[in-house]
Amino acid sequence: MTRRNSFRNLLACLALVGIGIFPVIALAQDAVKISTTDTKIRNIDGVAAIVNTGYVTRKEVDDRIAALQKQGNKMPSGTDLRKMVMDRLIIEKIQLQNAEQEGVEVTNKELDKIIDDIAAKNKMSRAELKVKIEASGTTYERYKQLLREDIVISRYREREVEGKVKISDAEIDNYIKDRNLAAPMGGVVASTPVANGAPEEIDVAQIFIPAEAGAAAQADAKKKAESLLVLARGDADFLQLGAMAAKDNPKIKFQELGYRTPDRLPQLFYEAVRNIGSGQVANVVVKSPAGFHVLKVLDRRALVANAPESRPAQSAQAAPSAPQSIMITQTLSRHILLRSRQGLSDQDAERRLAGYRDQVRAKTVDFGDLAKKYSEDGAAANGGNLGWMSSGDLVPEFEQAMNRLQIGDVSNPVKTQFGWHLIQVLDRREAQLTVEKQREFARAAIRERKFDQAYQDWLRELRDTATVKIINADDPASSPR
């Protein structure tokens, strides 16, 4: 259940949708290499956009929309959806072109090994995998081409973006210090109390969900923000929740604003937090012209001339360089896993787990007994018990579902790259990371923030330096011009 490195995560993601072998068809662009002669011959009515020396076809846009709809994703409708898909295909096309120029490639031997790994994860031979692919309506060669392109884009992105993210020891030290100021536990001294009406500074953190134009997009962004607000007001650690949301959706931003006087906070933010105390989450989602904001007051302190020095000094016996602690929320849970495999459809797995759920909720059977009997993983012998888990230890789909549960609750069936799960939360606790682990935690959190910004900047740079001409973004391939 634990995370792998980025390349293994890629392989895992490629085994996620449907029977676990076709996400690349749903998520990869339908890229085609062309020559100048091909461009002249091709009917221009079939081209939606010219991208440098290549093009995006109207059929590619149609196919991507159909794939997204098949996955059940909530999306805007009409021209907004086509524009969103078009923009994504253009960016993917540019990345493939640049990767080819930079010599990023996947050898046939590497590709065969990756396909063998995908087949093994689905408990198939390569021949059985090929049969499943062709039964889905595509050819095996087409599947290999799309898979190769996804891997090329991933490698190119890692090389171009991840290598530029640098994290210093000072940044890690400051992050750990800020965490302790935000959550005064384990010997960290609280901020100076604020007298009624006295000047103060407020440390606010936000999770920002951008909202695109259109009623559907606005509604989806608001719904996402409200779901995060519910989690934030529960047992979830706000900083971890923000980092996890940003990882799951790069468009979501997580930011700690630092200590600010009220006049230096956005007026909308101050109105939302003016009457709540340290450690509390704003009662409602804040809407701005850019989107929706979930806010939490990490700390409030009196504004005095020497505010940074106003905290009592550490004990003289304490070493100046003594490491500070980071407190995190850990969850003890257990699960029942039905692995994705040939002969077990998603509908059957979901129906079986829903039956187990109803029995546990009706208290006619013990969750642990069901796990011992039916769960298909190594934890089955222990009643499905996964032990104490911290944020980031589990795959996102599992972790998000687990974090929504109160102690003793049982989830609805949840699908991940491993199969279908039924989850029960047994307990939660606050735990202190070791010196080594807290620095790893801090480095990972800082990297997530920096990578997101670097990745968005990189995408904008790619788009700005490319030659793109939109010919027909609105009409499906079947529509006459």
PDB file of C-alpha atoms in Angstrom, residues 13-232:
ATOM      1  CA  CYS A  13      -1.291   4.722 -12.471  1.00  0.00           C
ATOM      2  CA  LEU A  14      -1.208   2.885 -15.781  1.00  0.00           C
ATOM      3  CA  ALA A  15      -2.985  -0.011 -14.087  1.00  0.00           C
ATOM      4  CA  LEU A  16      -5.813   1.973 -12.501  1.00  0.00           C
ATOM      5  CA  VAL A  17      -8.864   2.493 -14.749  1.00  0.00           C
ATOM      6  CA  GLY A  18     -11.375  -0.114 -15.917  1.00  0.00           C
ATOM      7  CA  ILE A  19      -9.805  -3.565 -15.829  1.00  0.00           C
ATOM      8  CA  GLY A  20      -6.578  -1.821 -14.870  1.00  0.00           C
ATOM      9  CA  ILE A  21      -4.860  -1.724 -18.240  1.00  0.00           C
ATOM     10  CA  PHE A  22      -6.413   1.064 -20.288  1.00  0.00           C
ATOM     11  CA  PRO A  23      -5.860   4.435 -18.564  1.00  0.00           C
ATOM     12  CA  VAL A  24      -3.205   5.368 -21.053  1.00  0.00           C
ATOM     13  CA  ILE A  25      -5.897   5.196 -23.724  1.00  0.00           C
ATOM     14  CA  ALA A  26      -8.066   7.549 -21.660  1.00  0.00           C
ATOM     15  CA  LEU A  27      -5.367   9.935 -20.577  1.00  0.00           C
ATOM     16  CA  ALA A  28      -2.789   9.929 -23.358  1.00  0.00           C
ATOM     17  CA  GLN A  29      -3.138  12.163 -26.360  1.00  0.00           C
ATOM     18  CA  ASP A  30      -3.781  10.652 -29.740  1.00  0.00           C
ATOM     19  CA  ALA A  31      -0.451  11.921 -31.087  1.00  0.00           C
ATOM     20  CA  VAL A  32       0.513  11.474 -34.716  1.00  0.00           C
ATOM     21  CA  LYS A  33       3.857  12.419 -36.265  1.00  0.00           C
ATOM     22  CA  ILE A  34       3.495  14.147 -39.566  1.00  0.00           C
ATOM     23  CA  SER A  35       5.539  15.456 -42.408  1.00  0.00           C
ATOM     24  CA  THR A  36       4.997  18.536 -44.571  1.00  0.00           C
ATOM     25  CA  THR A  37       3.601  16.323 -47.323  1.00  0.00           C
ATOM     26  CA  ASP A  38       1.101  14.778 -44.918  1.00  0.00           C
ATOM     27  CA  THR A  39      -0.062  18.248 -43.888  1.00  0.00           C
ATOM     28  CA  LYS A  40      -0.735  19.251 -47.486  1.00  0.00           C
ATOM     29  CA  ILE A  41      -2.640  16.064 -48.213  1.00  0.00           C
ATOM     30  CA  ARG A  42      -4.715  16.019 -45.041  1.00  0.00           C
ATOM     31  CA  ASN A  43      -8.167  17.617 -45.216  1.00  0.00           C
ATOM     32  CA  ILE A  44      -7.893  20.847 -43.246  1.00  0.00           C
ATOM     33  CA  ASP A  45     -11.439  20.360 -41.919  1.00  0.00           C
ATOM     34  CA  GLY A  46     -10.072  17.531 -39.744  1.00  0.00           C
ATOM     35  CA  VAL A  47      -7.463  19.723 -38.045  1.00  0.00           C
ATOM     36  CA  ALA A  48      -8.394  21.577 -34.863  1.00  0.00           C
ATOM     37  CA  ALA A  49      -5.017  23.242 -34.220  1.00  0.00           C
ATOM     38  CA  ILE A  50      -1.564  23.442 -35.770  1.00  0.00           C
ATOM     39  CA  VAL A  51       1.178  23.044 -33.160  1.00  0.00           C
ATOM     40  CA  ASN A  52       4.671  23.880 -34.421  1.00  0.00           C
ATOM     41  CA  THR A  53       5.224  21.220 -37.104  1.00  0.00           C
ATOM     42  CA  GLY A  54       2.399  18.995 -35.900  1.00  0.00           C
ATOM     43  CA  TYR A  55      -1.317  19.236 -35.391  1.00  0.00           C
ATOM     44  CA  VAL A  56      -4.206  18.279 -33.133  1.00  0.00           C
ATOM     45  CA  THR A  57      -7.198  16.799 -34.934  1.00  0.00           C
ATOM     46  CA  ARG A  58     -10.852  17.286 -34.160  1.00  0.00           C
ATOM     47  CA  LYS A  59     -11.111  13.526 -33.721  1.00  0.00           C
ATOM     48  CA  GLU A  60      -8.393  13.595 -31.054  1.00  0.00           C
ATOM     49  CA  VAL A  61     -10.462  16.135 -29.140  1.00  0.00           C
ATOM     50  CA  ASP A  62     -13.592  13.986 -29.555  1.00  0.00           C
ATOM     51  CA  ASP A  63     -11.763  10.849 -28.419  1.00  0.00           C
ATOM     52  CA  ARG A  64     -10.351  12.554 -25.316  1.00  0.00           C
ATOM     53  CA  ILE A  65     -13.769  13.916 -24.343  1.00  0.00           C
ATOM     54  CA  ALA A  66     -15.334  10.476 -24.801  1.00  0.00           C
ATOM     55  CA  ALA A  67     -12.610   8.903 -22.658  1.00  0.00           C
ATOM     56  CA  LEU A  68     -13.130  11.437 -19.863  1.00  0.00           C
ATOM     57  CA  GLN A  69     -16.880  10.924 -19.973  1.00  0.00           C
ATOM     58  CA  LYS A  70     -16.397   7.173 -19.831  1.00  0.00           C
ATOM     59  CA  GLN A  71     -14.408   7.611 -16.613  1.00  0.00           C
ATOM     60  CA  GLY A  72     -17.372   9.418 -15.072  1.00  0.00           C
ATOM     61  CA  ASN A  73     -15.518  12.675 -14.466  1.00  0.00           C
ATOM     62  CA  LYS A  74     -17.627  15.788 -13.840  1.00  0.00           C
ATOM     63  CA  MET A  75     -16.742  18.304 -16.513  1.00  0.00           C
ATOM     64  CA  PRO A  76     -17.962  21.557 -17.994  1.00  0.00           C
ATOM     65  CA  SER A  77     -20.166  21.235 -21.051  1.00  0.00           C
ATOM     66  CA  GLY A  78     -20.102  22.479 -24.621  1.00  0.00           C
ATOM     67  CA  THR A  79     -17.362  24.786 -25.833  1.00  0.00           C
ATOM     68  CA  ASP A  80     -15.804  25.134 -22.371  1.00  0.00           C
ATOM     69  CA  LEU A  81     -15.077  21.402 -22.324  1.00  0.00           C
ATOM     70  CA  ARG A  82     -13.684  21.370 -25.857  1.00  0.00           C
ATOM     71  CA  LYS A  83     -11.444  24.333 -25.065  1.00  0.00           C
ATOM     72  CA  MET A  84     -10.143  22.636 -21.911  1.00  0.00           C
ATOM     73  CA  VAL A  85      -9.383  19.411 -23.786  1.00  0.00           C
ATOM     74  CA  MET A  86      -7.851  21.308 -26.707  1.00  0.00           C
ATOM     75  CA  ASP A  87      -5.498  23.199 -24.398  1.00  0.00           C
ATOM     76  CA  ARG A  88      -4.405  19.954 -22.775  1.00  0.00           C
ATOM     77  CA  LEU A  89      -3.762  18.238 -26.106  1.00  0.00           C
ATOM     78  CA  ILE A  90      -1.736  21.206 -27.340  1.00  0.00           C
ATOM     79  CA  ILE A  91       0.468  21.124 -24.246  1.00  0.00           C
ATOM     80  CA  GLU A  92       0.975  17.376 -24.612  1.00  0.00           C
ATOM     81  CA  LYS A  93       1.858  17.793 -28.272  1.00  0.00           C
ATOM     82  CA  ILE A  94       4.452  20.455 -27.431  1.00  0.00           C
ATOM     83  CA  GLN A  95       5.977  18.254 -24.724  1.00  0.00           C
ATOM     84  CA  LEU A  96       6.291  15.318 -27.120  1.00  0.00           C
ATOM     85  CA  GLN A  97       7.907  17.484 -29.783  1.00  0.00           C
ATOM     86  CA  ASN A  98      10.400  18.993 -27.336  1.00  0.00           C
ATOM     87  CA  ALA A  99      11.160  15.619 -25.773  1.00  0.00           C
ATOM     88  CA  GLU A 100      11.990  14.205 -29.196  1.00  0.00           C
ATOM     89  CA  GLN A 101      14.323  17.135 -29.905  1.00  0.00           C
ATOM     90  CA  GLU A 102      16.043  16.594 -26.537  1.00  0.00           C
ATOM     91  CA  GLY A 103      16.530  12.896 -27.207  1.00  0.00           C
ATOM     92  CA  VAL A 104      14.128  11.605 -24.543  1.00  0.00           C
ATOM     93  CA  GLU A 105      13.008   8.154 -25.626  1.00  0.00           C
ATOM     94  CA  VAL A 106      11.774   4.780 -24.483  1.00  0.00           C
ATOM     95  CA  THR A 107      13.491   1.780 -26.045  1.00  0.00           C
ATOM     96  CA  ASN A 108      11.520  -1.227 -27.228  1.00  0.00           C
ATOM     97  CA  LYS A 109      13.152  -3.319 -24.503  1.00  0.00           C
ATOM     98  CA  GLU A 110      12.062  -0.841 -21.817  1.00  0.00           C
ATOM     99  CA  LEU A 111       8.550  -0.697 -23.217  1.00  0.00           C
ATOM    100  CA  ASP A 112       8.239  -4.486 -23.252  1.00  0.00           C
ATOM    101  CA  LYS A 113       9.381  -4.631 -19.617  1.00  0.00           C
ATOM    102  CA  ILE A 114       6.805  -2.017 -18.610  1.00  0.00           C
ATOM    103  CA  ILE A 115       4.032  -3.891 -20.430  1.00  0.00           C
ATOM    104  CA  ASP A 116       5.081  -7.110 -18.691  1.00  0.00           C
ATOM    105  CA  ASP A 117       4.852  -5.282 -15.346  1.00  0.00           C
ATOM    106  CA  ILE A 118       1.369  -4.001 -16.192  1.00  0.00           C
ATOM    107  CA  ALA A 119       0.274  -7.502 -17.161  1.00  0.00           C
ATOM    108  CA  ALA A 120       1.735  -8.936 -13.945  1.00  0.00           C
ATOM    109  CA  LYS A 121      -0.093  -6.342 -11.818  1.00  0.00           C
ATOM    110  CA  ASN A 122      -3.327  -7.527 -13.453  1.00  0.00           C
ATOM    111  CA  LYS A 123      -2.355 -11.199 -13.031  1.00  0.00           C
ATOM    112  CA  MET A 124      -2.166 -11.793 -16.790  1.00  0.00           C
ATOM    113  CA  SER A 125       0.368 -12.908 -19.314  1.00  0.00           C
ATOM    114  CA  ARG A 126       1.320 -10.512 -22.079  1.00  0.00           C
ATOM    115  CA  ALA A 127      -0.781 -12.531 -24.520  1.00  0.00           C
ATOM    116  CA  GLU A 128      -3.831 -12.246 -22.249  1.00  0.00           C
ATOM    117  CA  LEU A 129      -3.219  -8.530 -21.890  1.00  0.00           C
ATOM    118  CA  LYS A 130      -3.107  -8.170 -25.661  1.00  0.00           C
ATOM    119  CA  VAL A 131      -6.456  -9.921 -25.988  1.00  0.00           C
ATOM    120  CA  LYS A 132      -8.022  -7.599 -23.403  1.00  0.00           C
ATOM    121  CA  ILE A 133      -6.647  -4.521 -25.142  1.00  0.00           C
ATOM    122  CA  GLU A 134      -7.982  -5.541 -28.530  1.00  0.00           C
ATOM    123  CA  ALA A 135     -11.347  -6.448 -26.988  1.00  0.00           C
ATOM    124  CA  SER A 136     -11.600  -2.858 -25.726  1.00  0.00           C
ATOM    125  CA  GLY A 137     -11.716  -1.552 -29.297  1.00  0.00           C
ATOM    126  CA  THR A 138      -8.123  -0.501 -29.929  1.00  0.00           C
ATOM    127  CA  THR A 139      -5.144  -2.273 -31.421  1.00  0.00           C
ATOM    128  CA  TYR A 140      -2.208  -3.547 -29.420  1.00  0.00           C
ATOM    129  CA  GLU A 141       0.198  -1.434 -31.480  1.00  0.00           C
ATOM    130  CA  ARG A 142      -1.863   1.681 -30.799  1.00  0.00           C
ATOM    131  CA  TYR A 143      -1.848   0.895 -27.092  1.00  0.00           C
ATOM    132  CA  LYS A 144       1.954   0.569 -27.149  1.00  0.00           C
ATOM    133  CA  GLN A 145       2.314   3.888 -28.989  1.00  0.00           C
ATOM    134  CA  LEU A 146       0.154   5.756 -26.461  1.00  0.00           C
ATOM    135  CA  LEU A 147       1.937   4.098 -23.559  1.00  0.00           C
ATOM    136  CA  ARG A 148       5.320   5.063 -24.985  1.00  0.00           C
ATOM    137  CA  GLU A 149       4.210   8.689 -25.367  1.00  0.00           C
ATOM    138  CA  ASP A 150       2.934   8.873 -21.785  1.00  0.00           C
ATOM    139  CA  ILE A 151       6.266   7.614 -20.472  1.00  0.00           C
ATOM    140  CA  VAL A 152       8.232  10.025 -22.672  1.00  0.00           C
ATOM    141  CA  ILE A 153       6.204  12.977 -21.381  1.00  0.00           C
ATOM    142  CA  SER A 154       6.689  11.818 -17.790  1.00  0.00           C
ATOM    143  CA  ARG A 155      10.446  11.469 -18.190  1.00  0.00           C
ATOM    144  CA  TYR A 156      10.756  14.797 -19.966  1.00  0.00           C
ATOM    145  CA  ARG A 157       8.772  16.535 -17.222  1.00  0.00           C
ATOM    146  CA  GLU A 158      10.878  14.961 -14.476  1.00  0.00           C
ATOM    147  CA  ARG A 159      14.105  15.988 -16.172  1.00  0.00           C
ATOM    148  CA  GLU A 160      13.028  19.540 -16.955  1.00  0.00           C
ATOM    149  CA  VAL A 161      11.144  20.408 -13.775  1.00  0.00           C
ATOM    150  CA  GLU A 162      12.227  18.234 -10.867  1.00  0.00           C
ATOM    151  CA  GLY A 163      15.898  18.993 -11.401  1.00  0.00           C
ATOM    152  CA  LYS A 164      15.179  22.709 -10.981  1.00  0.00           C
ATOM    153  CA  VAL A 165      13.564  22.346  -7.561  1.00  0.00           C
ATOM    154  CA  LYS A 166      16.248  23.055  -4.962  1.00  0.00           C
ATOM    155  CA  ILE A 167      15.650  22.899  -1.204  1.00  0.00           C
ATOM    156  CA  SER A 168      18.148  24.251   1.302  1.00  0.00           C
ATOM    157  CA  ASP A 169      18.723  23.109   4.880  1.00  0.00           C
ATOM    158  CA  ALA A 170      17.678  26.587   6.027  1.00  0.00           C
ATOM    159  CA  GLU A 171      14.282  26.168   4.336  1.00  0.00           C
ATOM    160  CA  ILE A 172      13.804  22.844   6.103  1.00  0.00           C
ATOM    161  CA  ASP A 173      14.747  24.364   9.462  1.00  0.00           C
ATOM    162  CA  ASN A 174      12.327  27.256   8.922  1.00  0.00           C
ATOM    163  CA  TYR A 175       9.523  24.894   7.907  1.00  0.00           C
ATOM    164  CA  ILE A 176       9.949  22.860  11.087  1.00  0.00           C
ATOM    165  CA  LYS A 177      10.055  26.045  13.160  1.00  0.00           C
ATOM    166  CA  ASP A 178       6.901  27.389  11.514  1.00  0.00           C
ATOM    167  CA  ARG A 179       5.075  24.117  12.104  1.00  0.00           C
ATOM    168  CA  ASN A 180       5.799  24.397  15.791  1.00  0.00           C
ATOM    169  CA  LEU A 181       4.695  28.017  15.952  1.00  0.00           C
ATOM    170  CA  ALA A 182       1.461  27.061  14.177  1.00  0.00           C
ATOM    171  CA  ALA A 183       0.782  24.088  16.444  1.00  0.00           C
ATOM    172  CA  PRO A 184       2.259  24.711  19.895  1.00  0.00           C
ATOM    173  CA  MET A 185       2.820  21.201  21.215  1.00  0.00           C
ATOM    174  CA  GLY A 186       5.630  19.166  22.622  1.00  0.00           C
ATOM    175  CA  GLY A 187       7.256  21.969  24.606  1.00  0.00           C
ATOM    176  CA  VAL A 188       6.909  24.765  22.054  1.00  0.00           C
ATOM    177  CA  VAL A 189       5.852  27.979  23.764  1.00  0.00           C
ATOM    178  CA  ALA A 190       2.576  29.584  22.680  1.00  0.00           C
ATOM    179  CA  SER A 191       2.395  33.048  21.163  1.00  0.00           C
ATOM    180  CA  THR A 192       1.783  36.150  23.257  1.00  0.00           C
ATOM    181  CA  PRO A 193      -1.973  36.355  23.992  1.00  0.00           C
ATOM    182  CA  VAL A 194      -3.920  39.164  22.365  1.00  0.00           C
ATOM    183  CA  ALA A 195      -5.860  41.533  24.624  1.00  0.00           C
ATOM    184  CA  ASN A 196      -9.300  42.616  23.504  1.00  0.00           C
ATOM    185  CA  GLY A 197      -8.964  45.416  20.963  1.00  0.00           C
ATOM    186  CA  ALA A 198      -5.151  45.256  20.975  1.00  0.00           C
ATOM    187  CA  PRO A 199      -3.171  45.250  17.711  1.00  0.00           C
ATOM    188  CA  GLU A 200      -2.410  41.753  16.515  1.00  0.00           C
ATOM    189  CA  GLU A 201      -0.851  39.620  13.791  1.00  0.00           C
ATOM    190  CA  ILE A 202      -2.646  36.635  12.293  1.00  0.00           C
ATOM    191  CA  ASP A 203      -0.990  33.631  10.643  1.00  0.00           C
ATOM    192  CA  VAL A 204      -3.471  32.283   8.073  1.00  0.00           C
ATOM    193  CA  ALA A 205      -3.160  29.290   5.767  1.00  0.00           C
ATOM    194  CA  GLN A 206      -5.373  28.703   2.761  1.00  0.00           C
ATOM    195  CA  ILE A 207      -6.283  25.950   0.336  1.00  0.00           C
ATOM    196  CA  PHE A 208      -7.275  27.649  -2.911  1.00  0.00           C
ATOM    197  CA  ILE A 209      -9.476  25.927  -5.507  1.00  0.00           C
ATOM    198  CA  PRO A 210      -9.528  27.927  -8.748  1.00  0.00           C
ATOM    199  CA  ALA A 211     -12.822  28.189 -10.625  1.00  0.00           C
ATOM    200  CA  GLU A 212     -12.975  28.489 -14.394  1.00  0.00           C
ATOM    201  CA  ALA A 213     -15.727  30.306 -16.249  1.00  0.00           C
ATOM    202  CA  GLY A 214     -19.078  28.557 -16.546  1.00  0.00           C
ATOM    203  CA  ALA A 215     -21.708  27.525 -14.040  1.00  0.00           C
ATOM    204  CA  ALA A 216     -20.695  23.863 -14.049  1.00  0.00           C
ATOM    205  CA  ALA A 217     -17.033  24.629 -13.382  1.00  0.00           C
ATOM    206  CA  GLN A 218     -17.967  27.053 -10.610  1.00  0.00           C
ATOM    207  CA  ALA A 219     -20.240  24.476  -9.000  1.00  0.00           C
ATOM    208  CA  ASP A 220     -17.568  21.767  -9.139  1.00  0.00           C
ATOM    209  CA  ALA A 221     -14.929  24.060  -7.603  1.00  0.00           C
ATOM    210  CA  LYS A 222     -17.313  25.062  -4.812  1.00  0.00           C
ATOM    211  CA  LYS A 223     -18.194  21.438  -4.120  1.00  0.00           C
ATOM    212  CA  LYS A 224     -14.507  20.522  -3.905  1.00  0.00           C
ATOM    213  CA  ALA A 225     -13.813  23.445  -1.564  1.00  0.00           C
ATOM    214  CA  GLU A 226     -16.715  22.493   0.700  1.00  0.00           C
ATOM    215  CA  SER A 227     -15.535  18.885   0.882  1.00  0.00           C
ATOM    216  CA  LEU A 228     -12.065  20.094   1.902  1.00  0.00           C
ATOM    217  CA  LEU A 229     -13.662  22.370   4.508  1.00  0.00           C
ATOM    218  CA  VAL A 230     -15.455  19.374   6.039  1.00  0.00           C
ATOM    219  CA  LEU A 231     -12.160  17.466   6.231  1.00  0.00           C
ATOM    220  CA  ALA A 232     -10.326  20.476   7.648  1.00  0.00           C
TER     221      ALA A 232
END
